[in-house]
C-alpha cells in the first residue's frame, strides 16, 4: 500500500513564525503536491514538484515556498505565518508521466494548522 | 479555464436510502474524472475514476458514468450505510497535463443516520 505521511496532525503557530510542514511518501513517486483545504473551496493547489529540486507554482503559491531535496520528501514552508493561512494542509503524491495511472494521487492525513 | 461544480451539502439521509451527488465540469481538453472520499479525520482516498466518455467507474457500491454530452460525472449509491458518512470530492485531470494535476470541486458532505 502507498503510504503518505505528514509530520504533524495538528499545529499551532504564532503570526510571523516560520513554519515547516513535512511530507514523506514511500512509493518512489515522482510527483508530489501540496494543497490547502478550506470549507466551501475544496482543495486548492499551492505547489507541486515533479522531480528532486524541481518545483512549479500551483493556483495559490503566495506566502508559501517548497523544498524537495530527496525524492521521498516534500516540504511546505510558510516564511512568515499569517492568520489567513489557518487551514488544513494536504500532501499528495503520484507517478510521473508515462506511467500507468500517472494522474491518480495518494493523500496524506493532513495537517490542521492554526495561526494565532 | 477548467472547473468542477458539485452540489452543496450537507446531504443528510437515512441508512439504506439512495444517494446521488451531482458533478459537472468544464474543461479545455479531454479530462479524466475522479471521485475522492474523505472520511472524518483522514486524507482523501480515490473512490473511483473514468478516463473516457461512457466509461463507468465503480467501487464499494458507488458508481459514476462519464457523460461527455452533459459534461457530468454524477455519483450514485443504491443503499447507503452509516459508514458512508464522509465528504465526497469530484475532480478532473486533463490528459494533456503531463503532471496529472487535479482540479477539485468544493466537496459535498454526506451524513447518513441510522
mmCIF file of C-alpha atoms in Angstrom:
data_model
loop_
_atom_site.group_PDB
_atom_site.id
_atom_site.type_symbol
_atom_site.label_atom_id
_atom_site.label_comp_id
_atom_site.label_asym_id
_atom_site.label_seq_id
_atom_site.Cartn_x
_atom_site.Cartn_y
_atom_site.Cartn_z
ATOM 1 C CA UNK A 1 0.000 0.000 0.000
ATOM 2 C CA UNK A 2 1.109 3.519 -0.781
ATOM 3 C CA UNK A 3 1.766 5.484 2.329
ATOM 4 C CA UNK A 4 1.981 9.256 2.531
ATOM 5 C CA UNK A 5 2.778 10.622 5.958
ATOM 6 C CA UNK A 6 2.747 14.163 7.261
ATOM 7 C CA UNK A 7 4.840 15.294 10.187
ATOM 8 C CA UNK A 8 2.027 16.676 12.346
ATOM 9 C CA UNK A 9 -1.738 16.239 12.544
ATOM 10 C CA UNK A 10 -2.234 19.488 14.447
ATOM 11 C CA UNK A 11 -0.010 22.552 14.666
ATOM 12 C CA UNK A 12 -0.474 25.889 16.397
ATOM 13 C CA UNK A 13 1.833 28.752 15.489
ATOM 14 C CA UNK A 14 2.006 32.479 16.057
ATOM 15 C CA UNK A 15 1.814 35.203 13.446
ATOM 16 C CA UNK A 16 5.209 35.862 11.899
ATOM 17 C CA UNK A 17 6.708 32.482 12.746
ATOM 18 C CA UNK A 18 8.402 30.360 10.088
ATOM 19 C CA UNK A 19 6.526 27.103 9.709
ATOM 20 C CA UNK A 20 7.676 23.846 8.128
ATOM 21 C CA UNK A 21 5.257 21.126 7.072
ATOM 22 C CA UNK A 22 6.865 17.853 6.083
ATOM 23 C CA UNK A 23 5.561 15.121 3.831
ATOM 24 C CA UNK A 24 7.112 11.734 3.094
ATOM 25 C CA UNK A 25 5.954 9.072 0.619
ATOM 26 C CA UNK A 26 7.224 5.519 0.382
ATOM 27 C CA UNK A 27 6.214 4.568 -3.172
ATOM 28 C CA UNK A 28 9.063 6.144 -5.137
ATOM 29 C CA UNK A 29 6.571 8.548 -6.765
ATOM 30 C CA UNK A 30 7.966 11.259 -8.993
ATOM 31 C CA UNK A 31 5.248 13.836 -8.355
ATOM 32 C CA UNK A 32 4.364 15.435 -5.045
ATOM 33 C CA UNK A 33 1.751 18.084 -4.288
ATOM 34 C CA UNK A 34 0.722 20.462 -1.526
ATOM 35 C CA UNK A 35 -2.902 21.573 -1.201
ATOM 36 C CA UNK A 36 -4.848 23.591 1.280
ATOM 37 C CA UNK A 37 -8.414 22.644 2.093
ATOM 38 C CA UNK A 38 -10.945 25.226 3.204
ATOM 39 C CA UNK A 39 -14.711 24.813 3.680
ATOM 40 C CA UNK A 40 -16.651 25.649 0.545
ATOM 41 C CA UNK A 41 -13.493 25.963 -1.537
ATOM 42 C CA UNK A 42 -12.421 22.356 -1.850
ATOM 43 C CA UNK A 43 -8.738 21.685 -2.366
ATOM 44 C CA UNK A 44 -6.516 24.305 -3.920
ATOM 45 C CA UNK A 45 -3.057 23.520 -5.230
ATOM 46 C CA UNK A 46 -0.241 25.505 -3.643
ATOM 47 C CA UNK A 47 2.872 23.965 -5.220
ATOM 48 C CA UNK A 48 3.906 20.735 -6.826
ATOM 49 C CA UNK A 49 7.163 19.024 -7.688
ATOM 50 C CA UNK A 50 7.864 16.569 -10.485
ATOM 51 C CA UNK A 51 11.461 15.723 -9.562
ATOM 52 C CA UNK A 52 14.085 16.373 -6.936
ATOM 53 C CA UNK A 53 14.840 20.094 -6.694
ATOM 54 C CA UNK A 54 12.140 20.853 -9.304
ATOM 55 C CA UNK A 55 9.017 22.773 -8.360
ATOM 56 C CA UNK A 56 6.114 24.528 -10.007
ATOM 57 C CA UNK A 57 3.613 27.024 -8.649
ATOM 58 C CA UNK A 58 0.046 25.952 -8.315
ATOM 59 C CA UNK A 59 -3.014 28.159 -8.073
ATOM 60 C CA UNK A 60 -2.257 29.876 -4.752
ATOM 61 C CA UNK A 61 1.524 29.991 -4.140
ATOM 62 C CA UNK A 62 1.654 33.414 -2.495
ATOM 63 C CA UNK A 63 3.068 33.286 1.018
ATOM 64 C CA UNK A 64 4.451 29.762 0.576
ATOM 65 C CA UNK A 65 7.614 28.096 -0.636
ATOM 66 C CA UNK A 66 8.634 24.456 -1.004
ATOM 67 C CA UNK A 67 11.686 22.274 -0.887
ATOM 68 C CA UNK A 68 12.380 18.852 -2.353
ATOM 69 C CA UNK A 69 15.911 17.720 -1.607
ATOM 70 C CA UNK A 70 15.105 13.999 -1.712
ATOM 71 C CA UNK A 71 12.632 12.160 -3.892
ATOM 72 C CA UNK A 72 10.528 10.895 -0.998
ATOM 73 C CA UNK A 73 10.278 14.165 0.907
ATOM 74 C CA UNK A 74 8.451 17.384 0.063
ATOM 75 C CA UNK A 75 8.337 20.298 2.482
ATOM 76 C CA UNK A 76 5.980 23.250 2.561
ATOM 77 C CA UNK A 77 7.330 26.416 4.152
ATOM 78 C CA UNK A 78 5.401 29.381 5.426
ATOM 79 C CA UNK A 79 8.079 32.058 5.618
ATOM 80 C CA UNK A 80 6.066 34.322 7.922
ATOM 81 C CA UNK A 81 2.814 32.758 9.018
ATOM 82 C CA UNK A 82 -0.337 34.848 8.923
ATOM 83 C CA UNK A 83 -3.820 34.214 10.299
ATOM 84 C CA UNK A 84 -5.244 33.758 6.786
ATOM 85 C CA UNK A 85 -3.024 30.707 6.418
ATOM 86 C CA UNK A 86 -5.005 28.889 9.082
ATOM 87 C CA UNK A 87 -6.212 25.842 7.169
ATOM 88 C CA UNK A 88 -5.948 22.107 6.586
ATOM 89 C CA UNK A 89 -2.872 21.248 4.522
ATOM 90 C CA UNK A 90 -2.827 18.062 2.497
ATOM 91 C CA UNK A 91 0.134 16.445 0.789
ATOM 92 C CA UNK A 92 -0.239 14.022 -2.111
ATOM 93 C CA UNK A 93 1.981 12.016 -4.426
ATOM 94 C CA UNK A 94 1.633 10.252 -7.778
ATOM 95 C CA UNK A 95 3.586 8.515 -10.507
ATOM 96 C CA UNK A 96 5.289 10.590 -13.162
ATOM 97 C CA UNK A 97 4.032 10.991 -16.725
ATOM 98 C CA UNK A 98 4.423 7.992 -18.984
ATOM 99 C CA UNK A 99 3.434 5.633 -16.192
ATOM 100 C CA UNK A 100 0.092 3.932 -16.000
ATOM 101 C CA UNK A 101 -2.314 5.672 -13.612
ATOM 102 C CA UNK A 102 0.011 8.674 -13.515
ATOM 103 C CA UNK A 103 -2.802 11.007 -12.553
ATOM 104 C CA UNK A 104 -4.020 9.075 -9.510
ATOM 105 C CA UNK A 105 -2.933 10.928 -6.419
ATOM 106 C CA UNK A 106 -2.426 9.416 -2.973
ATOM 107 C CA UNK A 107 -3.013 11.667 0.007
ATOM 108 C CA UNK A 108 -1.610 12.021 3.489
ATOM 109 C CA UNK A 109 -3.891 12.500 6.526
ATOM 110 C CA UNK A 110 -3.458 16.269 6.578
ATOM 111 C CA UNK A 111 -2.071 18.847 8.995
ATOM 112 C CA UNK A 112 -4.511 21.238 10.597
ATOM 113 C CA UNK A 113 -2.575 24.464 11.084
ATOM 114 C CA UNK A 114 -3.836 27.259 13.292
ATOM 115 C CA UNK A 115 -2.045 30.603 13.189
ATOM 116 C CA UNK A 116 -2.800 32.850 16.156
ATOM 117 C CA UNK B 1 -10.412 27.558 -17.577
ATOM 118 C CA UNK B 2 -11.115 24.210 -16.033
ATOM 119 C CA UNK B 3 -13.569 23.861 -13.186
ATOM 120 C CA UNK B 4 -15.678 21.348 -11.304
ATOM 121 C CA UNK B 5 -19.060 22.135 -9.785
ATOM 122 C CA UNK B 6 -20.752 19.859 -7.302
ATOM 123 C CA UNK B 7 -23.915 20.136 -5.326
ATOM 124 C CA UNK B 8 -23.666 21.849 -1.986
ATOM 125 C CA UNK B 9 -24.120 19.890 1.160
ATOM 126 C CA UNK B 10 -24.635 18.712 3.656
ATOM 127 C CA UNK B 11 -26.736 15.927 2.282
ATOM 128 C CA UNK B 12 -28.498 14.120 5.107
ATOM 129 C CA UNK B 13 -30.216 10.804 4.510
ATOM 130 C CA UNK B 14 -31.251 7.658 6.326
ATOM 131 C CA UNK B 15 -29.492 4.340 6.151
ATOM 132 C CA UNK B 16 -30.446 2.289 3.040
ATOM 133 C CA UNK B 17 -31.539 5.404 1.146
ATOM 134 C CA UNK B 18 -30.419 6.160 -2.408
ATOM 135 C CA UNK B 19 -27.622 8.685 -2.762
ATOM 136 C CA UNK B 20 -26.888 10.926 -5.728
ATOM 137 C CA UNK B 21 -24.248 13.661 -5.746
ATOM 138 C CA UNK B 22 -24.221 15.791 -8.868
ATOM 139 C CA UNK B 23 -20.968 16.838 -10.508
ATOM 140 C CA UNK B 24 -20.491 18.838 -13.695
ATOM 141 C CA UNK B 25 -17.309 20.096 -15.229
ATOM 142 C CA UNK B 26 -15.843 22.489 -17.762
ATOM 143 C CA UNK B 27 -12.542 21.655 -19.369
ATOM 144 C CA UNK B 28 -10.452 22.976 -22.228
ATOM 145 C CA UNK B 29 -9.305 19.492 -23.106
ATOM 146 C CA UNK B 30 -10.452 15.922 -22.648
ATOM 147 C CA UNK B 31 -10.329 15.139 -18.943
ATOM 148 C CA UNK B 32 -10.186 12.064 -16.799
ATOM 149 C CA UNK B 33 -12.730 12.247 -13.985
ATOM 150 C CA UNK B 34 -12.457 11.131 -10.379
ATOM 151 C CA UNK B 35 -14.390 10.831 -7.183
ATOM 152 C CA UNK B 36 -12.410 11.058 -3.957
ATOM 153 C CA UNK B 37 -13.768 10.430 -0.474
ATOM 154 C CA UNK B 38 -12.562 11.925 2.802
ATOM 155 C CA UNK B 39 -13.658 10.138 5.961
ATOM 156 C CA UNK B 40 -13.613 12.128 9.216
ATOM 157 C CA UNK B 41 -10.074 12.915 10.355
ATOM 158 C CA UNK B 42 -8.445 11.375 7.295
ATOM 159 C CA UNK B 43 -6.922 12.393 3.978
ATOM 160 C CA UNK B 44 -8.589 11.817 0.630
ATOM 161 C CA UNK B 45 -8.878 8.379 -0.927
ATOM 162 C CA UNK B 46 -9.605 7.629 -4.536
ATOM 163 C CA UNK B 47 -13.103 6.132 -4.740
ATOM 164 C CA UNK B 48 -13.472 5.631 -8.490
ATOM 165 C CA UNK B 49 -12.477 7.088 -11.812
ATOM 166 C CA UNK B 50 -13.308 7.140 -15.534
ATOM 167 C CA UNK B 51 -10.982 8.091 -18.342
ATOM 168 C CA UNK B 52 -13.228 8.348 -21.408
ATOM 169 C CA UNK B 53 -16.791 9.053 -22.419
ATOM 170 C CA UNK B 54 -19.390 6.456 -21.362
ATOM 171 C CA UNK B 55 -16.930 4.764 -19.016
ATOM 172 C CA UNK B 56 -18.461 3.728 -15.712
ATOM 173 C CA UNK B 57 -16.318 3.760 -12.597
ATOM 174 C CA UNK B 58 -17.429 1.669 -9.648
ATOM 175 C CA UNK B 59 -16.184 0.787 -6.178
ATOM 176 C CA UNK B 60 -17.710 -0.103 -2.796
ATOM 177 C CA UNK B 61 -21.227 0.036 -4.268
ATOM 178 C CA UNK B 62 -20.710 3.523 -5.698
ATOM 179 C CA UNK B 63 -20.975 4.205 -9.422
ATOM 180 C CA UNK B 64 -20.433 7.159 -11.734
ATOM 181 C CA UNK B 65 -20.694 7.377 -15.515
ATOM 182 C CA UNK B 66 -18.664 9.791 -17.644
ATOM 183 C CA UNK B 67 -21.228 11.711 -19.715
ATOM 184 C CA UNK B 68 -19.453 13.870 -22.257
ATOM 185 C CA UNK B 69 -22.656 15.240 -23.795
ATOM 186 C CA UNK B 70 -23.788 16.683 -20.454
ATOM 187 C CA UNK B 71 -20.249 17.179 -19.051
ATOM 188 C CA UNK B 72 -21.274 15.322 -15.922
ATOM 189 C CA UNK B 73 -19.992 12.607 -13.607
ATOM 190 C CA UNK B 74 -22.712 12.085 -11.002
ATOM 191 C CA UNK B 75 -22.008 9.752 -8.088
ATOM 192 C CA UNK B 76 -24.666 7.233 -7.031
ATOM 193 C CA UNK B 77 -25.129 4.532 -4.458
ATOM 194 C CA UNK B 78 -28.229 2.434 -4.138
ATOM 195 C CA UNK B 79 -28.242 1.828 -0.394
ATOM 196 C CA UNK B 80 -26.053 3.908 1.876
ATOM 197 C CA UNK B 81 -24.688 2.905 5.265
ATOM 198 C CA UNK B 82 -23.703 4.994 8.262
ATOM 199 C CA UNK B 83 -20.087 4.243 7.353
ATOM 200 C CA UNK B 84 -20.561 6.179 4.078
ATOM 201 C CA UNK B 85 -20.730 9.432 6.035
ATOM 202 C CA UNK B 86 -17.889 11.463 4.589
ATOM 203 C CA UNK B 87 -17.021 14.360 2.302
ATOM 204 C CA UNK B 88 -17.026 13.486 -1.392
ATOM 205 C CA UNK B 89 -14.952 15.396 -3.931
ATOM 206 C CA UNK B 90 -15.333 15.338 -7.679
ATOM 207 C CA UNK B 91 -12.145 16.117 -9.616
ATOM 208 C CA UNK B 92 -10.754 16.260 -13.122
ATOM 209 C CA UNK B 93 -7.321 15.902 -14.662
ATOM 210 C CA UNK B 94 -6.568 16.931 -18.210
ATOM 211 C CA UNK B 95 -4.948 14.192 -20.247
ATOM 212 C CA UNK B 96 -2.736 16.877 -21.794
ATOM 213 C CA UNK B 97 -1.316 17.754 -18.381
ATOM 214 C CA UNK B 98 1.760 15.588 -18.018
ATOM 215 C CA UNK B 99 1.958 16.265 -14.301
ATOM 216 C CA UNK B 100 -1.518 14.943 -13.607
ATOM 217 C CA UNK B 101 -2.683 18.000 -11.714
ATOM 218 C CA UNK B 102 -6.199 17.651 -10.292
ATOM 219 C CA UNK B 103 -8.903 20.297 -10.246
ATOM 220 C CA UNK B 104 -11.302 19.669 -7.364
ATOM 221 C CA UNK B 105 -14.866 20.633 -6.690
ATOM 222 C CA UNK B 106 -15.815 22.181 -3.352
ATOM 223 C CA UNK B 107 -16.819 18.869 -1.834
ATOM 224 C CA UNK B 108 -20.175 17.536 -0.648
ATOM 225 C CA UNK B 109 -20.639 16.400 2.914
ATOM 226 C CA UNK B 110 -22.861 13.353 3.291
ATOM 227 C CA UNK B 111 -24.379 12.432 6.638
ATOM 228 C CA UNK B 112 -26.100 9.063 6.952
ATOM 229 C CA UNK B 113 -28.240 8.488 10.030
ATOM 230 C CA UNK B 114 -29.273 5.086 11.439
#
